[in-house]
Short mmCIF file of N, CA, C and O in Angstrom, two decimals:
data_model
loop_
_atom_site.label_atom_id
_atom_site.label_comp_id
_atom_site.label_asym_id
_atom_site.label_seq_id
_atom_site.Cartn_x
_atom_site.Cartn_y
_atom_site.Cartn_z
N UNK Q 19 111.51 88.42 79.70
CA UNK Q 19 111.78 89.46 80.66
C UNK Q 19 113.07 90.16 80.27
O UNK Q 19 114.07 89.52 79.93
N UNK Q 20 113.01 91.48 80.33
CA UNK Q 20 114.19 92.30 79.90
C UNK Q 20 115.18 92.60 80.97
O UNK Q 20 114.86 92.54 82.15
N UNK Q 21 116.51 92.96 80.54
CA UNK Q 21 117.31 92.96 81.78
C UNK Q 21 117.92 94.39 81.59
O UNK Q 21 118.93 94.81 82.15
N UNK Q 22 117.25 94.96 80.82
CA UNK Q 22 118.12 96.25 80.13
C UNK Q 22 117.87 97.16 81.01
O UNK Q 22 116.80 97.16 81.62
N UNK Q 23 118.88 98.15 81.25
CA UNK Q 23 119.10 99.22 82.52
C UNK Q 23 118.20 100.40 82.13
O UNK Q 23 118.25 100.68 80.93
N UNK Q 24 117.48 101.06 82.81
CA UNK Q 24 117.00 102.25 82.25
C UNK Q 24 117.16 103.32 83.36
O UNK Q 24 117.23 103.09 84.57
N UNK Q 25 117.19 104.62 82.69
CA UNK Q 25 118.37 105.63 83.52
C UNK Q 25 117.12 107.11 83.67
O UNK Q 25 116.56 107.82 82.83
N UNK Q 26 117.12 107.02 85.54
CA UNK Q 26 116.23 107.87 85.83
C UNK Q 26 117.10 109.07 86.58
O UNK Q 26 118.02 108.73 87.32
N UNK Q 27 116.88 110.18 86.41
CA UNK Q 27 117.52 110.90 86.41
C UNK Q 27 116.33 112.26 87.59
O UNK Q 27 115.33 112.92 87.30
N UNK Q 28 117.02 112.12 88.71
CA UNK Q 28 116.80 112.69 89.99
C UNK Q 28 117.07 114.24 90.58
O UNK Q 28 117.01 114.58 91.76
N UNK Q 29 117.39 115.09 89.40
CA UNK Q 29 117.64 116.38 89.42
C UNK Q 29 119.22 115.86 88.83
O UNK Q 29 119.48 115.53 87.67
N UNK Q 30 120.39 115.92 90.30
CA UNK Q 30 121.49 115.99 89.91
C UNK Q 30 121.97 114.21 89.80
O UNK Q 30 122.92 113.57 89.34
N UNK Q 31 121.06 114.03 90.30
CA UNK Q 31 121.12 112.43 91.12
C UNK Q 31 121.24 111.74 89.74
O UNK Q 31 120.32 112.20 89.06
N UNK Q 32 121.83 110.98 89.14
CA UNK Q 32 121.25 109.69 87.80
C UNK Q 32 121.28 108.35 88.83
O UNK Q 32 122.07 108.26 89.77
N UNK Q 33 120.29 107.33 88.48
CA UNK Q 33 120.00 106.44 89.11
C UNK Q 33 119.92 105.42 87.41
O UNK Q 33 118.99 105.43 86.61
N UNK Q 34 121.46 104.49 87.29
CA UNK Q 34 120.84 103.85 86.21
C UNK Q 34 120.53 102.04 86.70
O UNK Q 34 121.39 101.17 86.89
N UNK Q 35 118.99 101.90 86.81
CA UNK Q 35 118.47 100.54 87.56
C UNK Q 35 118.14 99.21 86.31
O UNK Q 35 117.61 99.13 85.20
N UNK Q 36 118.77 98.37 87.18
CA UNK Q 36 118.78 97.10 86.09
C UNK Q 36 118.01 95.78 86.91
O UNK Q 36 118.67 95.48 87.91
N UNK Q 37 117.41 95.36 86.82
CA UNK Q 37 116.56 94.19 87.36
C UNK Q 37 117.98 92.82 87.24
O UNK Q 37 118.60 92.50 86.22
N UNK Q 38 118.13 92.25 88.65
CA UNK Q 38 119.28 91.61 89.13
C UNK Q 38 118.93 90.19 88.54
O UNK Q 38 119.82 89.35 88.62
N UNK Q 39 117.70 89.82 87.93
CA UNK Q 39 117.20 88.67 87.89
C UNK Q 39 116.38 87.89 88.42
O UNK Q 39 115.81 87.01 87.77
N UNK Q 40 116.16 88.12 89.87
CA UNK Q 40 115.84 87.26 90.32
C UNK Q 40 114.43 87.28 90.55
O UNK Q 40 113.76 88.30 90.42
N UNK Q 41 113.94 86.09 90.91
CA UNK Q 41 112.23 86.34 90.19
C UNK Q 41 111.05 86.14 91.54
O UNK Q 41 109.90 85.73 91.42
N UNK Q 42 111.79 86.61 92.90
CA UNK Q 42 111.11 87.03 94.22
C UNK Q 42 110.37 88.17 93.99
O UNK Q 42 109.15 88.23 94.17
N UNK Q 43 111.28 89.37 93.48
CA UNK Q 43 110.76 90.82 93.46
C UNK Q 43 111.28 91.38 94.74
O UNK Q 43 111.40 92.61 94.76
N UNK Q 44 111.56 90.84 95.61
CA UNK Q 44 111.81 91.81 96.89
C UNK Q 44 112.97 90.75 97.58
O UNK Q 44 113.08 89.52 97.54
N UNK Q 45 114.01 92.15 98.40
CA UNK Q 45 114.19 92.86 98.26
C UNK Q 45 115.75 92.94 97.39
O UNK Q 45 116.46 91.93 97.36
N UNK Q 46 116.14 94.06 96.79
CA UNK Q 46 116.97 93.62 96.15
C UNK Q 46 117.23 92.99 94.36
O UNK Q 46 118.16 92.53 93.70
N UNK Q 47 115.49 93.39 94.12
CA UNK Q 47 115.14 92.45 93.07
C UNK Q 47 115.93 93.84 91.47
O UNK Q 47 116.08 93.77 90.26
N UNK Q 48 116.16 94.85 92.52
CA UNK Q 48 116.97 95.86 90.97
C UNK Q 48 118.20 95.87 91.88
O UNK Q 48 118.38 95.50 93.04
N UNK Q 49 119.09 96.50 90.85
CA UNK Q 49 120.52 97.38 91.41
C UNK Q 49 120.59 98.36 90.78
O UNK Q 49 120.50 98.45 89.56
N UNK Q 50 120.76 99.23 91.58
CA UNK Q 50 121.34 101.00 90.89
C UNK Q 50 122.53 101.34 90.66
O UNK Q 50 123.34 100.80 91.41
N UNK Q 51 123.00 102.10 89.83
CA UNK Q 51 124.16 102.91 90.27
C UNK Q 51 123.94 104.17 90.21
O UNK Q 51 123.54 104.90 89.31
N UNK Q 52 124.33 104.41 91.55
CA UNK Q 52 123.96 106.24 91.47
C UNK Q 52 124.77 106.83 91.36
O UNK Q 52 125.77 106.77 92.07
N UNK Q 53 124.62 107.53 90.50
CA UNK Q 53 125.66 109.27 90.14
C UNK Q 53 125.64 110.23 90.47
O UNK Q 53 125.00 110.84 89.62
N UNK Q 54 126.05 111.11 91.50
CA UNK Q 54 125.55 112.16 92.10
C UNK Q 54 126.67 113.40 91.38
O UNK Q 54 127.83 113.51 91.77
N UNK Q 55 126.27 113.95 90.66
CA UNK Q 55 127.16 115.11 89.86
C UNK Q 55 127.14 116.35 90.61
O UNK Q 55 125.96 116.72 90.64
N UNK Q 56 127.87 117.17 91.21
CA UNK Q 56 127.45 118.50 91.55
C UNK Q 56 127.88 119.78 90.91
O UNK Q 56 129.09 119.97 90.80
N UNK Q 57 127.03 120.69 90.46
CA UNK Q 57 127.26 121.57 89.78
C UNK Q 57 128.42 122.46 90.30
O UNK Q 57 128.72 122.91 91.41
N UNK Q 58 129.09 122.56 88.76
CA UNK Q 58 130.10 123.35 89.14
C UNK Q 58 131.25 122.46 89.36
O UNK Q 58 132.23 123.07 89.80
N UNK Q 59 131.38 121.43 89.22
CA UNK Q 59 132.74 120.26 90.19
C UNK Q 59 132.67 119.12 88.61
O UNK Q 59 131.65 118.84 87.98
N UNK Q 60 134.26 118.59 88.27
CA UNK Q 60 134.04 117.83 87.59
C UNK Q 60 134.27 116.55 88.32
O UNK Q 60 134.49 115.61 87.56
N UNK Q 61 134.28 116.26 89.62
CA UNK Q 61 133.81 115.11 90.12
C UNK Q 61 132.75 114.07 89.87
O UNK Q 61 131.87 114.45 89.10
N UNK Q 62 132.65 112.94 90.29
CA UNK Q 62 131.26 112.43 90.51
C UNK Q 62 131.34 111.34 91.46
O UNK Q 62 132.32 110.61 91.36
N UNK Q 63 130.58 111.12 92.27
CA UNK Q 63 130.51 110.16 93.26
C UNK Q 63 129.79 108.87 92.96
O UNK Q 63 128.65 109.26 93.17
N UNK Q 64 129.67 107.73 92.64
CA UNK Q 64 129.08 106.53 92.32
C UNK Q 64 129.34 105.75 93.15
O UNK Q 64 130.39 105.59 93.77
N UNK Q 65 127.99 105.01 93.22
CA UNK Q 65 127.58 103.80 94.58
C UNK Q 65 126.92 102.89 93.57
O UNK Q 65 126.56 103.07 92.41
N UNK Q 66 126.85 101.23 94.85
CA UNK Q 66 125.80 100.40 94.24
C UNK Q 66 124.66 100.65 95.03
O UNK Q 66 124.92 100.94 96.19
N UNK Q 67 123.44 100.61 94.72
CA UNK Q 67 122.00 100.53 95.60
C UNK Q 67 121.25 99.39 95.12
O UNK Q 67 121.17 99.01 93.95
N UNK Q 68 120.62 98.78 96.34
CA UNK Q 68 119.94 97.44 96.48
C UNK Q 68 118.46 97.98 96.44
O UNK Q 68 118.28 98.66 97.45
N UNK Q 69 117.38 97.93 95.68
CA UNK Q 69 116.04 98.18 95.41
C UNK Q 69 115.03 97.17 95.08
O UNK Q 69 115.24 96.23 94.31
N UNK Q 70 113.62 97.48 95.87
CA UNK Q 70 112.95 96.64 95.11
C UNK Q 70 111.78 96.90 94.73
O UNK Q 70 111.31 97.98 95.10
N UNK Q 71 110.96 96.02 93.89
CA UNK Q 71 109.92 96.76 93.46
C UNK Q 71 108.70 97.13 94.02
O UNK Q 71 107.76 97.28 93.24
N UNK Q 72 108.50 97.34 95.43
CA UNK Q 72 107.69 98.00 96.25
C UNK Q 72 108.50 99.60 96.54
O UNK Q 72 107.95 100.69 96.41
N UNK Q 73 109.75 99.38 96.90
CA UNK Q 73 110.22 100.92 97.18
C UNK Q 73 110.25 101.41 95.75
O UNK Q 73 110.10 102.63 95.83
N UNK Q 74 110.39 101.04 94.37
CA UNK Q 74 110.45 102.00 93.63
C UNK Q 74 108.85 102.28 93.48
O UNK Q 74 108.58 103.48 93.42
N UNK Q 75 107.87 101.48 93.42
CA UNK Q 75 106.65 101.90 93.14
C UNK Q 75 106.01 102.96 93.79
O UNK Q 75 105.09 103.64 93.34
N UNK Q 76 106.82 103.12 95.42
CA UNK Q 76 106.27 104.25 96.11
C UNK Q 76 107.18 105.63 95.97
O UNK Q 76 107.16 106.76 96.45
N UNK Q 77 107.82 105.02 95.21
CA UNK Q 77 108.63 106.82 94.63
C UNK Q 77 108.40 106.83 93.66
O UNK Q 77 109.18 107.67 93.21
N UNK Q 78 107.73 106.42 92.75
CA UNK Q 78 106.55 106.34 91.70
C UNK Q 78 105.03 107.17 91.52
O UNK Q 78 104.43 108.01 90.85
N UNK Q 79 104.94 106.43 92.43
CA UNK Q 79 103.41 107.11 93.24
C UNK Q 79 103.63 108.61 93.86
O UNK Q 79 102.97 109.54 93.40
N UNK Q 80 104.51 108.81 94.85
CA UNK Q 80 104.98 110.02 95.50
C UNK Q 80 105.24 110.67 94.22
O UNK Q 80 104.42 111.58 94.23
N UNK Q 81 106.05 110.76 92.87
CA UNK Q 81 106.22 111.72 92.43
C UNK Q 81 105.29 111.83 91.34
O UNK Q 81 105.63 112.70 90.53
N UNK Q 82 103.83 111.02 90.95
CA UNK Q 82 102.68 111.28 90.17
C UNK Q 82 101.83 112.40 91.51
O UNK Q 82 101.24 113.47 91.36
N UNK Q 83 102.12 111.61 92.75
CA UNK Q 83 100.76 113.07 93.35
C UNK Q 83 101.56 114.24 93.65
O UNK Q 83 100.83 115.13 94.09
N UNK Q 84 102.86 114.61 93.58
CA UNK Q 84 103.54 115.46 93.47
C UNK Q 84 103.55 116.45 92.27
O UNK Q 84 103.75 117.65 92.47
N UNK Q 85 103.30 115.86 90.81
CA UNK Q 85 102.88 116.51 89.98
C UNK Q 85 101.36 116.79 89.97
O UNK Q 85 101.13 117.88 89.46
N UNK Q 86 100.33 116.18 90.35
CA UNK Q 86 99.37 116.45 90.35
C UNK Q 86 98.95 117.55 91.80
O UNK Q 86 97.80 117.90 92.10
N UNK Q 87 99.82 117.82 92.30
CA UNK Q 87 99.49 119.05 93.39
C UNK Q 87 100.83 119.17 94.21
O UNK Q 87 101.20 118.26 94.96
N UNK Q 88 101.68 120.57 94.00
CA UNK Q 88 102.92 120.58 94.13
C UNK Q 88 103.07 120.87 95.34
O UNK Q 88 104.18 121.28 95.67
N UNK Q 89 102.09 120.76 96.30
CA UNK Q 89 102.31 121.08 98.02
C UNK Q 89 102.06 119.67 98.54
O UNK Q 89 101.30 119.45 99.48
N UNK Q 90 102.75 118.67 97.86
CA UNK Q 90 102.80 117.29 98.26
C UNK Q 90 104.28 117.12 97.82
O UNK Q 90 104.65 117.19 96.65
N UNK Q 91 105.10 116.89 98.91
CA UNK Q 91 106.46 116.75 99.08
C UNK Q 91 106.95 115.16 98.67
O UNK Q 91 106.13 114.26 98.84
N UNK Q 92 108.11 114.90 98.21
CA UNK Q 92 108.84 113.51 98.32
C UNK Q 92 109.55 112.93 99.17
O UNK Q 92 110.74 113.13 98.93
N UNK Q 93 109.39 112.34 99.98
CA UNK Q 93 110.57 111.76 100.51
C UNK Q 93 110.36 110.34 100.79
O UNK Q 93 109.51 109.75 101.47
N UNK Q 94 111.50 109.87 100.01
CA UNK Q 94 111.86 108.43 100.07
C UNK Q 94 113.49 107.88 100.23
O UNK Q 94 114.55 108.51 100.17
N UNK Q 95 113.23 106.37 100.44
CA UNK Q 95 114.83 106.57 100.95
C UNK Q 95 114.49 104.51 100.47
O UNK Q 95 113.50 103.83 100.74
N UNK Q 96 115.83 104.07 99.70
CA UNK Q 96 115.94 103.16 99.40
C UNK Q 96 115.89 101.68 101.08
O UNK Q 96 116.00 101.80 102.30
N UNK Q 97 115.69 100.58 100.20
CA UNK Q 97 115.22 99.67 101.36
C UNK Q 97 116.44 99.31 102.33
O UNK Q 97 116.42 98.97 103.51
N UNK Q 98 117.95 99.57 101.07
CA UNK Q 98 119.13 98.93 102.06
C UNK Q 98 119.28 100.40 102.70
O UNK Q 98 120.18 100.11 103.48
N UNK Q 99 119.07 101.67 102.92
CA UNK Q 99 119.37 102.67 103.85
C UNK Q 99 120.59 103.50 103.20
O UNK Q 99 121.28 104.29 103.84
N UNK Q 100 120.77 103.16 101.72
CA UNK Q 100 122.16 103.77 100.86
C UNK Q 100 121.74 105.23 100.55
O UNK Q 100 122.42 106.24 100.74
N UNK Q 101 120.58 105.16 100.06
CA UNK Q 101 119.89 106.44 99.67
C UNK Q 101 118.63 107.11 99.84
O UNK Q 101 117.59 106.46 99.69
N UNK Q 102 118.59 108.30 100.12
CA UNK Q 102 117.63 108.90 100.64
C UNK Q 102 117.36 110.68 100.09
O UNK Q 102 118.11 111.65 100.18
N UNK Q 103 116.12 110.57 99.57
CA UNK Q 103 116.51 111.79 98.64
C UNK Q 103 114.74 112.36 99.53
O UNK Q 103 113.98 111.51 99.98
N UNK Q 104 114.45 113.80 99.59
CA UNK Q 104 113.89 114.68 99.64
C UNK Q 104 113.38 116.04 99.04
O UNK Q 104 114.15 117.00 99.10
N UNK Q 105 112.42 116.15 98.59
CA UNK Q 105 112.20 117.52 97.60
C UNK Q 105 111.32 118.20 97.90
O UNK Q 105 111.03 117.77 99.02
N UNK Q 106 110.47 119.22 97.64
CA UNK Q 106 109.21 120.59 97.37
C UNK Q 106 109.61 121.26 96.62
O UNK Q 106 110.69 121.80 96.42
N UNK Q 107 108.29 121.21 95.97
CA UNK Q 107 108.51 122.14 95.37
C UNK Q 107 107.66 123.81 95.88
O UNK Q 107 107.08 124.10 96.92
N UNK Q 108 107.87 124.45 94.93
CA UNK Q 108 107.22 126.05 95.22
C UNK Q 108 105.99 126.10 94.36
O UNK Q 108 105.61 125.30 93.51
N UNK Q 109 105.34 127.50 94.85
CA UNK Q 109 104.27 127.54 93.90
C UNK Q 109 104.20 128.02 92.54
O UNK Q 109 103.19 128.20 91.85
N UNK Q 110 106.18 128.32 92.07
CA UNK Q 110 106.44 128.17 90.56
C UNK Q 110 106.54 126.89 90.36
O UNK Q 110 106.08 126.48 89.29
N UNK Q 111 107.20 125.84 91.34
CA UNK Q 111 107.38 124.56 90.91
C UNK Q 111 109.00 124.60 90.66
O UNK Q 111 109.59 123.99 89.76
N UNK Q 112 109.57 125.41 91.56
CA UNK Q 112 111.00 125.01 91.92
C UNK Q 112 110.91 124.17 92.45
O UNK Q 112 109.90 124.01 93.14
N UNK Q 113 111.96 123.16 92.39
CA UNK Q 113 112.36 122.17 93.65
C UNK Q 113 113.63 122.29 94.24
O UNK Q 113 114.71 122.48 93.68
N UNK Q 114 113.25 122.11 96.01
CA UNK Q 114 114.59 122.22 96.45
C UNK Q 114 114.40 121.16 97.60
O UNK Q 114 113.35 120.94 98.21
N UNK Q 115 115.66 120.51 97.77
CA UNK Q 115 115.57 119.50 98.70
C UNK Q 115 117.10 118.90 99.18
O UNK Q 115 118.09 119.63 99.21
N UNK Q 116 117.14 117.57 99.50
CA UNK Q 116 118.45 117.08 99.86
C UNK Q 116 118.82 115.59 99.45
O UNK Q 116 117.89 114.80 99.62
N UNK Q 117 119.88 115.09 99.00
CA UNK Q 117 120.06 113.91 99.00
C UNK Q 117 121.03 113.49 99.88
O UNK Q 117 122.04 114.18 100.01
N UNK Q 118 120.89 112.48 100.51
CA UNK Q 118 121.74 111.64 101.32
C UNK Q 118 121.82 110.27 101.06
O UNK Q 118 120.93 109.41 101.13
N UNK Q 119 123.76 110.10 100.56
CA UNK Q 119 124.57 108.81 99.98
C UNK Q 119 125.42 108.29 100.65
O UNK Q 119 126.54 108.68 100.96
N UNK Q 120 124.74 107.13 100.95
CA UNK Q 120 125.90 106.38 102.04
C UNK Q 120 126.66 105.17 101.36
O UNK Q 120 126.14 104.34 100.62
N UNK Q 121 127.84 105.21 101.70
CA UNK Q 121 128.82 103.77 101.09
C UNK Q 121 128.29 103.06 101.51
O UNK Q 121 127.74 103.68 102.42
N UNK Q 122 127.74 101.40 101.61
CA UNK Q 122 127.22 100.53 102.02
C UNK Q 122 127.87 100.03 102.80
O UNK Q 122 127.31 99.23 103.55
N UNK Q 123 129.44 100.31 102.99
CA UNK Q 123 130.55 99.60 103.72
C UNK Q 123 130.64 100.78 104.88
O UNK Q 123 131.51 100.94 105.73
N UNK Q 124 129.88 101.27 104.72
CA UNK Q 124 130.43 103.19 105.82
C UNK Q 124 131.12 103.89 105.51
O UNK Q 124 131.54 104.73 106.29
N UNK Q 125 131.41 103.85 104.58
CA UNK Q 125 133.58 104.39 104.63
C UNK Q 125 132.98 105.62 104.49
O UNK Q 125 133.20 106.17 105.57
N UNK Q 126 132.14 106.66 103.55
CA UNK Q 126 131.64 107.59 103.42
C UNK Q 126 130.31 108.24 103.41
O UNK Q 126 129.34 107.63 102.97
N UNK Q 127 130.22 109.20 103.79
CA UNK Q 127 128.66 109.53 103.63
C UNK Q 127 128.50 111.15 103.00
O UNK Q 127 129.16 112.11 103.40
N UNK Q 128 127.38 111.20 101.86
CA UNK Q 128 127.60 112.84 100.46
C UNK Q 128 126.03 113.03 101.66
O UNK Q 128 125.29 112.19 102.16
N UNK Q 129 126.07 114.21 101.72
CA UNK Q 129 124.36 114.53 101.97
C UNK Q 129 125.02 116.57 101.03
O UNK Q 129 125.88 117.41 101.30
N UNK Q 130 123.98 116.42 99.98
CA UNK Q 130 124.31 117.55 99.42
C UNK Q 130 122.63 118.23 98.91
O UNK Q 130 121.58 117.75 99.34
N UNK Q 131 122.68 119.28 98.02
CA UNK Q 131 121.06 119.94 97.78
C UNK Q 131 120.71 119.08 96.35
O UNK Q 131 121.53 118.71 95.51
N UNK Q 132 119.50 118.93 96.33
CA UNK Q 132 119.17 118.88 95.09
C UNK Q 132 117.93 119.70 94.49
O UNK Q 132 116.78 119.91 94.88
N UNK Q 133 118.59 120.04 93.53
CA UNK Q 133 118.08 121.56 93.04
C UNK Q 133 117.42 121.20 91.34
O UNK Q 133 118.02 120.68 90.40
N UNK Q 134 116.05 121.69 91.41
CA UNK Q 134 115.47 121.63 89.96
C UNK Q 134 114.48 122.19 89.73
O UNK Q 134 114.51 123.38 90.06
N UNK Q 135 113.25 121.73 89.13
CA UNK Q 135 112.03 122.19 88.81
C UNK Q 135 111.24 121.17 88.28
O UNK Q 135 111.67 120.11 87.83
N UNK Q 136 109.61 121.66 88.37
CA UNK Q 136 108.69 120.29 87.97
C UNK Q 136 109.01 119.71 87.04
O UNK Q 136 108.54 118.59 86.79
N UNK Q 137 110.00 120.39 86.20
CA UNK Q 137 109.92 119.53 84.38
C UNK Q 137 110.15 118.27 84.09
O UNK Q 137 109.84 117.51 83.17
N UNK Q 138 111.05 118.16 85.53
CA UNK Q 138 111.83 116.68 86.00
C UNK Q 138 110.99 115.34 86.14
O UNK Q 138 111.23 114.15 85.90
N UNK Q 139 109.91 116.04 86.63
CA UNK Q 139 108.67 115.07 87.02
C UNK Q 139 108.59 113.86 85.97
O UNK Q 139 109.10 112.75 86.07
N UNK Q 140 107.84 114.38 84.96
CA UNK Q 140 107.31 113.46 83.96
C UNK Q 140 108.36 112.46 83.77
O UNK Q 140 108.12 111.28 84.05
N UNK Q 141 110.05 113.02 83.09
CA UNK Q 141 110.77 111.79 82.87
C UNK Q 141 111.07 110.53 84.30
O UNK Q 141 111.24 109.31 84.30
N UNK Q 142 111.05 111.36 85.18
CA UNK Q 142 111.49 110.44 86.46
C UNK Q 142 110.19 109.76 86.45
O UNK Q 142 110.38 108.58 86.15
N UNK Q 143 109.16 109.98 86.60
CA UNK Q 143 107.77 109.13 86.20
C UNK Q 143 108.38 107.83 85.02
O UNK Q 143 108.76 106.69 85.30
N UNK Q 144 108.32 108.37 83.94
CA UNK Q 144 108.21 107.64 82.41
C UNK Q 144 109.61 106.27 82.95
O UNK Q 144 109.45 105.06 82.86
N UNK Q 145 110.74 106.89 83.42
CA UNK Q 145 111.68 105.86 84.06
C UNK Q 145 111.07 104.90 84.35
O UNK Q 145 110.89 103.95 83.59
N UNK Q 146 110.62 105.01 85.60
CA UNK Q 146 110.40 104.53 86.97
C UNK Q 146 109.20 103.24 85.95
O UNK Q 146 109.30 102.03 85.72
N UNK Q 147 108.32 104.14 85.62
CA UNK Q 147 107.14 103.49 84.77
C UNK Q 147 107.17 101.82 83.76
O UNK Q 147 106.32 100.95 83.58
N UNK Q 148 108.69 102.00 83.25
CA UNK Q 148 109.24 101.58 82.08
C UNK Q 148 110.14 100.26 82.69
O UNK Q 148 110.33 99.17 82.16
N UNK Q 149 110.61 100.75 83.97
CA UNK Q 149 111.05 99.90 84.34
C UNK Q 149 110.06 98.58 85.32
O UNK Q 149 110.23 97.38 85.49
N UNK Q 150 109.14 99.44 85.75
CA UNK Q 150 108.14 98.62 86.55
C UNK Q 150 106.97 97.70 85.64
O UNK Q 150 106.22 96.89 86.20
N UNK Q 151 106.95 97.94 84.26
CA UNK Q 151 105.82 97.32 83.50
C UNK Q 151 105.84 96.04 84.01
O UNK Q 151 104.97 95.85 84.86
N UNK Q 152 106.62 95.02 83.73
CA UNK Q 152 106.91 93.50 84.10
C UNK Q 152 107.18 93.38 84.79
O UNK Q 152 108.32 93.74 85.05
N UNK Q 153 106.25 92.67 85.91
CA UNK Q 153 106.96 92.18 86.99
C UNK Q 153 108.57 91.06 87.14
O UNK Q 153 108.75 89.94 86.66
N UNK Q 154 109.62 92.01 88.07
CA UNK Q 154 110.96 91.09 88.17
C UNK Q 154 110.81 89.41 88.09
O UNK Q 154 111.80 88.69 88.16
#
């Protein structure tokens, strides 16, 4: 079983997820670190996120029938309540939506746009995909 991080990338969002070890699968069975970059700012905001492999499979799924018919929206939101992202696209296949990042401790909370287009699809698929082959 591999432990190597692989880095899915959410418009502005990077999500790089590493399988924690442990061999339940739920919940908790990955950790993220999310990067939320915003255009224009040389900031970046980074968190830990607790995931497991039922919530990534359904933001998996959500963004294969999303490419396969773009008037099927995303919204998912991680199991510990850290992250929560939303998208549509148009009938060019813009996407526009929102992410919302919470400190796990409270101290802060980012809710900002996230802005792209379908092209995004496939790699956030191929991620998600790559990381789910083996079960945790």
């Amino acid at each position: 079983m591999s432990h190597e991080a692989v880095r899915v990338d959410i418009f502005d969002l990077g999500l790089l997820i590493r399988r924690n070890g442990s061999e339940d699968g739920e919940p908790g069975a990955y950790h993220a670190r999310a990067v939320f970059r915003a255009r224009g700012l040389t900031a970046s905001l980074t968190t830990l996120v607790d995931l497991g492999a039922v919530a990534l499979t359904d933001l998996l799924q959500q963004i294969e029938r999303q490419y396969g018919d773009f008037k099927q929206g995303v919204a998912w939101q991680s199991g510990d309540g850290t992250l929560d992202v939303t998208w549509h696209l148009d009938e060019l296949g813009h996407a526009t939506g929102r992410l919302l990042l919470v400190d796990p401790r409270g101290e802060w909370r980012l809710q900002a746009p996230l802005i792209g287009d379908q092209s995004y699809l496939p790699q956030m698929a191929l991620g998600l995909r790559l990381l789910l082959r083996d079960p945790p």
